[in-house]
Structures are given as C-alpha cells and as structure tokens.
XYZ file of C-alpha atoms in Angstrom:
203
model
C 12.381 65.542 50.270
C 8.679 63.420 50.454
C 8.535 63.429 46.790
C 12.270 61.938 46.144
C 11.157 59.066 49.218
C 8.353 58.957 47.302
C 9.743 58.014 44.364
C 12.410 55.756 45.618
C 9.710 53.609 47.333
C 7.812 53.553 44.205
C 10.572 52.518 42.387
C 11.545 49.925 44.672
C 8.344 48.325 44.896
C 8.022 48.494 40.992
C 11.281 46.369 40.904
C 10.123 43.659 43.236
C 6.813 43.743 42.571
C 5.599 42.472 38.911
C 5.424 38.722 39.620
C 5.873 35.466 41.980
C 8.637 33.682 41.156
C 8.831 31.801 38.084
C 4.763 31.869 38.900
C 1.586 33.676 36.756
C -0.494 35.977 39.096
C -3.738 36.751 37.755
C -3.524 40.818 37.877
C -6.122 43.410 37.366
C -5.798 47.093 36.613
C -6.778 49.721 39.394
C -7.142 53.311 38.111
C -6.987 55.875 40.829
C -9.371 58.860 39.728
C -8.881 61.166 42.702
C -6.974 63.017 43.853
C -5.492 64.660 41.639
C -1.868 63.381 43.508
C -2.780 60.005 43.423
C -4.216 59.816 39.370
C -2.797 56.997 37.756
C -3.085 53.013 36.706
C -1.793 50.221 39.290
C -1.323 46.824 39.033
C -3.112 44.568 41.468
C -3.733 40.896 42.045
C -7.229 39.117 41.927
C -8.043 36.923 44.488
C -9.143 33.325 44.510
C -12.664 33.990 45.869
C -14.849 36.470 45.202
C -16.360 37.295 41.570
C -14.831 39.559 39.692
C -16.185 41.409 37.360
C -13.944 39.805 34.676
C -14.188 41.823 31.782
C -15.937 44.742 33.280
C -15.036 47.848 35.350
C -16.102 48.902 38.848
C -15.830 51.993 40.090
C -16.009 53.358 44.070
C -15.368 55.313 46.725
C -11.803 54.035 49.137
C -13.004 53.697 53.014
C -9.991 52.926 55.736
C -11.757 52.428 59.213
C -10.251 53.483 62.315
C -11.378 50.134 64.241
C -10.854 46.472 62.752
C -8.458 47.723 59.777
C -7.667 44.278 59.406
C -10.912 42.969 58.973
C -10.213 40.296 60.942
C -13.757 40.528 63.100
C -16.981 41.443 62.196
C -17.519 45.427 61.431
C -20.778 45.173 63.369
C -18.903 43.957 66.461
C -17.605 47.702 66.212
C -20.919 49.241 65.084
C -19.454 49.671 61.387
C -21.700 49.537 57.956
C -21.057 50.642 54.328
C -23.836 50.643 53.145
C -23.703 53.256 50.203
C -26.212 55.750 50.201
C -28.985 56.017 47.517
C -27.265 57.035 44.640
C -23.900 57.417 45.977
C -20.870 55.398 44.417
C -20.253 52.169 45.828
C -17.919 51.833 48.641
C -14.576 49.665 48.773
C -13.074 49.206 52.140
C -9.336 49.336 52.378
C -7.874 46.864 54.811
C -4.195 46.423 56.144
C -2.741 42.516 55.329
C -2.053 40.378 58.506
C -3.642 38.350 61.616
C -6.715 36.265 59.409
C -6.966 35.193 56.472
C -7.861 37.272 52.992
C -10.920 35.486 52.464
C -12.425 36.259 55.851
C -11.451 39.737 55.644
C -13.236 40.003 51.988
C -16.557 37.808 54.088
C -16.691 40.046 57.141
C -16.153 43.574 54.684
C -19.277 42.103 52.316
C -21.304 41.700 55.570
C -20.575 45.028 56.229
C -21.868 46.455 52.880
C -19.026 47.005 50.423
C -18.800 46.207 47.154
C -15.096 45.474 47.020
C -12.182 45.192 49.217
C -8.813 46.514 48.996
C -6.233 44.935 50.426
C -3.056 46.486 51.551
C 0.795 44.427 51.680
C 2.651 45.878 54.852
C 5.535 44.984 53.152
C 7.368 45.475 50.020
C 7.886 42.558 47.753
C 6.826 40.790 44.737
C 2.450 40.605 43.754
C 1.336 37.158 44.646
C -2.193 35.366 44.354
C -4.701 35.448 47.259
C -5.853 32.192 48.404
C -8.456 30.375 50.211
C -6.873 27.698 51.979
C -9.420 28.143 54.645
C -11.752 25.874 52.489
C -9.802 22.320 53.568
C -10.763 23.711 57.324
C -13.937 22.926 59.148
C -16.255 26.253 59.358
C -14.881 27.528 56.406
C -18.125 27.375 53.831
C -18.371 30.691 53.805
C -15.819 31.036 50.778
C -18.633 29.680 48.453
C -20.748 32.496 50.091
C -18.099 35.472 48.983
C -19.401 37.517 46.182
C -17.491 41.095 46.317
C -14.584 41.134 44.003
C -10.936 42.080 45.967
C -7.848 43.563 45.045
C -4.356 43.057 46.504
C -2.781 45.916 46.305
C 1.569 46.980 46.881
C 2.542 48.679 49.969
C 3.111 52.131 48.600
C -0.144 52.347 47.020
C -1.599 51.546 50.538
C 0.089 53.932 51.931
C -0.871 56.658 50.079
C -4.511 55.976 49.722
C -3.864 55.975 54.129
C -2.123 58.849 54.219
C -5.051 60.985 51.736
C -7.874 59.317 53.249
C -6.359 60.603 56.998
C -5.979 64.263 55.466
C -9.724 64.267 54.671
C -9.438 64.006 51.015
C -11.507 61.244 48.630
C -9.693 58.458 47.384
C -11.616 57.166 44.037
C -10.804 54.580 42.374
C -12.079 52.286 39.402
C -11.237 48.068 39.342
C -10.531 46.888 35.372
C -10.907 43.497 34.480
C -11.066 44.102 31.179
C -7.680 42.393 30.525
C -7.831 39.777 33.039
C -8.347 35.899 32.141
C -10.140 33.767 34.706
C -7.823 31.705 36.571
C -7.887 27.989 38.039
C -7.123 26.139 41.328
C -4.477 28.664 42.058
C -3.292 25.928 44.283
C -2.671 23.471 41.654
C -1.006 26.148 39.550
C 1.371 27.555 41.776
C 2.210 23.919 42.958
C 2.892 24.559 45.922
C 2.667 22.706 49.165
C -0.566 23.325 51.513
C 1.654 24.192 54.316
C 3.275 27.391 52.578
C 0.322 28.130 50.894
C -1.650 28.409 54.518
C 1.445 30.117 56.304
C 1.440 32.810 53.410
C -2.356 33.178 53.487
C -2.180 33.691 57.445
C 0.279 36.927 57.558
C-alpha cells in the first residue's frame, strides 16, 4: 500500500513539477547514492545566490536537524555545527521551505558549517527559481556574503530523505552542474513584479 502512495505522489509531483509557467528555471541534477531505496537522479532548481559549482559535481552527506528545520535562526542559537570531520564527506543540511527567506536559510546553514543546503517544498507544485529579494531591503548584504551552493528540491523527495534520515539510515547524495548554464537577474527574466516575487520568496 506505501509503495502504490508512493508512486502516485511521485507521479503527481512529476506532472506538476518540470517548470514555472511559460518561465526557464535554471535546474541542476541531484543523484541520490544511498540508500539503496532512495538511488536515483532528481531534478532540482539552483538558486539565485550562492555559487554553484557550475559545471562540477559535489558530493555529501544529507543532515535534517531536530531544532530550527527551517533555518530561519542561527544554528548556534540552538548549539548546532556541521562542521565535517577530518576526512569525512561534506555535509548538506536539509531544511523545510517556509517562515524566512531562502537566502537567509542558505546564510545561517553556511555559518553553521555546511557545504550545501537542501531545501525542501511543503507542497506539491511546479520547480520555480529561488530568489533574493532580500537584497532591495536594508540589512540584507549578507547575500553578497553567501558562498554554499543550494538546491530546491520537490516535496516527495523531501519527504523521503525525512522519513530515511528519522529511521537512522544515511542519505547521500551528489549535486551535478554539469548541465547547468549560469543564469541572470532571475528577476528581470521571470518579469515579474517585486511584490510576487517577495511574497513567493517569504513562504
């Protein structure tokens, strides 16, 4: 019965989820490596902050905290770092969508020591590109500041990573920007007005 939910949601997601509108979203490939339930490529968007490691590859280790899952406040607020250990893979925080804004949850997960952030839709519907309209805001230099790539990531793929991260197994993954093209003022290109761009950004 799990698997056939499974697949409907997968399906589902699929369906609605391959592009904005009439809009380009700059996408990058995510290739979960374990476990062995979870192997496979998924789409994901690039944000517009952060450097990705356009074509490159990145691979880590998945972390979903039980405090700030949002990343709305600072992890050391909580007593939280991610720092990887010598010679361990790098870590990339998972963190649920809502409450702040992507690019402070991508500045308070660097400050907390991982090398890429994962960020999770709580809601089904179609990829879009993560902005920064934070920067036309007073306080908000930190954008310039954020170096860790991130990854916007569907629902179901959220979920799953939650659900085999809370059974105690490791969720691995590798980020491919091999095929990805650097993108512009996603602001200019989706042409869209700063008031639904910063309403968007905000849930």
């Amino acid at each position: 019965m799990w698997e056939k939910l499974k697949i409907l949601v997968w399906v589902w997601c699929i369906l609605c989820g391959s592009s904005f509108g009439g809009f380009t979203v700059a996408k990058n490939r995510l290739e979960v490596t374990s476990p062995e339930s979870m192997k496979g490529f998924y789409d994901s968007s690039i944000g517009s902050f952060g450097v990705p490691k356009l074509g490159g590859t990145m691979a880590g280790t998945v972390v979903y905290p039980k405090s700030n899952r949002k990343a709305c406040k600072s992890f050391g607020d909580f007593g939280l770092s991610f720092n990887s250990n010598s010679g361990g893979p790098p870590t990339f925080l998972l963190a649920d969508r809502g409450d702040c804004f992507f690019s402070l949850k991508a500045w308070n997960a660097q400050n907390a020591g991982v090398a890429a952030i994962l960020i999770a839709d709580d809601r089904c519907e179609q990829f879009f590109n993560m902005d920064f309209p934070e920067e036309y805001y007073p306080g908000s230099e930190y954008i310039q500041e954020i170096v860790i790539p991130s990854a916007f990531i569907m629902k179901a793929l959220g979920d799953d990573m939650k659900r085999e991260l809370s059974d105690g197994r490791k969720v691995n993954v590798t980020l491919d920007w091999t095929g990805a093209l650097p993108h512009s003022d996603l602001v200019q290109n989706l042409g869209e007005d700063m008031d639904v761009i910063d309403e968007r950004a905000r849930k």
